[in-house]
Amino acid sequence: MKKCNIFLFGNIVKIIFPYNIKIIEELKKIPSRTWNPLTKAWQIAELTEVNLLKIVDIGKKFNLSISKEIFSLLAKKGEENKEEKKLLEEVVCTLEDHFCKINKGLV
């Protein structure tokens, strides 16, 4: 089987491969995927960490080629999510502290 190409095209991941129903079934599990009949490529515009992980998983599962940019973007999304999680934890701690003070009648 000819190797698949999974690569970034602007802000979209494009996936081009010879017809393979098993790959198509896996791609259809990604909610934001679309088929472009003009380029004969599957496209994913919603580049969340979850979607990128699914794309990489599909590539590995079917022994397909994946561009380095996909892995770089995935690493970047992972770092962004760590920062978001840290900020949310700080907000939750602040709120918990505030509610504790309210319950104790300190506010």
Coordinates of C-alpha atoms in Angstrom, one line a residue, residues 59 73 83:
G59 CA -1.1 7.1 11.2
L73 CA 1.8 21.1 16.9
E83 CA -0.8 26.0 31.2

